[in-house]
Amino acid sequence: MLPLLEFIPSILVTVVVTFGFLWILYPAWVVLVADILEWDVEELSLADTQRPQPPLLSLIIPAYNEQDRIPIMIRESFEYLTSERGKTLIQQLQSCSKMMPSNDNSLKEQKQSEEMQPVIEWLIVNDGSNDSTCDIVRETYTSIPSDSTSIGWKWKIVSLKRNAGKGAAVKTGMNLAEGTFHLMVDADGATEFGNGLENLTREFIANVKDSMIAVFGSRAHLEKKSTVQRSMVRTILMKGFHFFVSIFVSTKVQDTQCGFKLFTQSASCLVFKNLHLRRWAFDTEIILLCDKQDIDILEVAVPWCEVDGSKLGTSKLALALVSISMLRDMICVRACYTFGIWKIKNGLSSSQE
């Protein structure tokens, strides 16, 4: 009996290490056994069959139980895009598309249709919501004036058949988007749409060299003010997250989690067809994929404010658990790419996982 007891500590250590290893690589196992993403696409607006052309800008809006916040965000965004400021910005994006090399079909078609009205594509990606998000989006769409003659509109609701996570929703929307530029924007409207998009576009114009560019909105300039308002636990979690991002991901980006990011179509295709993470830490994998594929990342401050209704949870325990989960995902992503468990697919043809 005594010899057997001597092996118990070794057995316990082996079990703990094994389960720890499996837990760290949990996202990799999920990708291997996860269901293939399935979705339905509902066209709210009819495409112009007489003058078909690719959209200039695609707005990808992931939404999970956002019936209260998404109508405000849609109306504010639409009001900006139809304002004189918005029309000026659209003209700037058209000028950007002319400056970029025509290495994909969207840019070629966009340049061929310069004299036609620009088209804005709305892709609301419903991530398996169990509230009235889709009904509210339809109601909001029907309440928006449709007499705009200077801009064309394409509205779609993409409904995932089950809740798969924000990363999965963004990936699906990005891979379905047809625009020359793809803008990821959160449904809560926390980032001021007009000023935020102007800041991203201004940074893009100042640095445009080729079609492989991503511009990230950043809230880093608000960190000092928000630290004063946060509790000690939230501040520690925030500092800890930034520390581990710098170790496992990159030191190039100060704010990885801001939900306001602009991609060219070429950059979007290379990044999102390779994206694996489906939950909150997917932004960190985006940065790794940009680095590995020589996609330039620009970061610019955007106006942002806290909006009630966060899906991350508000209790200290919930925030701690989410932070641990995101740390696990970052370690897994770095390990999977370092040891070749995940391969990067090259080429510009879109594919869905």
GROMACS .gro file of N, CA and C in nm, residues 219-230 238-239:
model
   42
  219ARG      N    1  -0.902   5.358  -2.814
  219ARG     CA    2  -0.949   5.434  -2.697
  219ARG      C    3  -0.836   5.458  -2.599
  220ALA      N    4  -0.712   5.436  -2.643
  220ALA     CA    5  -0.598   5.448  -2.552
  220ALA      C    6  -0.585   5.589  -2.496
  221HIS      N    7  -0.626   5.689  -2.575
  221HIS     CA    8  -0.616   5.828  -2.528
  221HIS      C    9  -0.712   5.856  -2.412
  222LEU      N   10  -0.810   5.768  -2.393
  222LEU     CA   11  -0.907   5.785  -2.284
  222LEU      C   12  -0.868   5.706  -2.159
  223GLU      N   13  -0.756   5.634  -2.166
  223GLU     CA   14  -0.722   5.540  -2.059
  223GLU      C   15  -0.699   5.609  -1.925
  224LYS      N   16  -0.630   5.722  -1.927
  224LYS     CA   17  -0.601   5.790  -1.800
  224LYS      C   18  -0.730   5.835  -1.731
  225LYS      N   19  -0.821   5.890  -1.811
  225LYS     CA   20  -0.949   5.935  -1.754
  225LYS      C   21  -1.031   5.817  -1.704
  226SER      N   22  -1.036   5.708  -1.783
  226SER     CA   23  -1.118   5.593  -1.745
  226SER      C   24  -1.059   5.520  -1.625
  227THR      N   25  -0.926   5.524  -1.609
  227THR     CA   26  -0.864   5.459  -1.495
  227THR      C   27  -0.910   5.522  -1.364
  228VAL      N   28  -0.929   5.653  -1.366
  228VAL     CA   29  -0.977   5.723  -1.247
  228VAL      C   30  -1.118   5.677  -1.211
  229GLN      N   31  -1.200   5.648  -1.313
  229GLN     CA   32  -1.340   5.612  -1.291
  229GLN      C   33  -1.357   5.463  -1.261
  230ARG      N   34  -1.259   5.380  -1.296
  230ARG     CA   35  -1.271   5.236  -1.276
  230ARG      C   36  -1.239   5.197  -1.132
  238MET      N   37  -0.737   4.538  -1.658
  238MET     CA   38  -0.702   4.608  -1.781
  238MET      C   39  -0.551   4.611  -1.801
  239LYS      N   40  -0.477   4.647  -1.696
  239LYS     CA   41  -0.331   4.653  -1.706
  239LYS      C   42  -0.273   4.514  -1.734
   0.00000   0.00000   0.00000
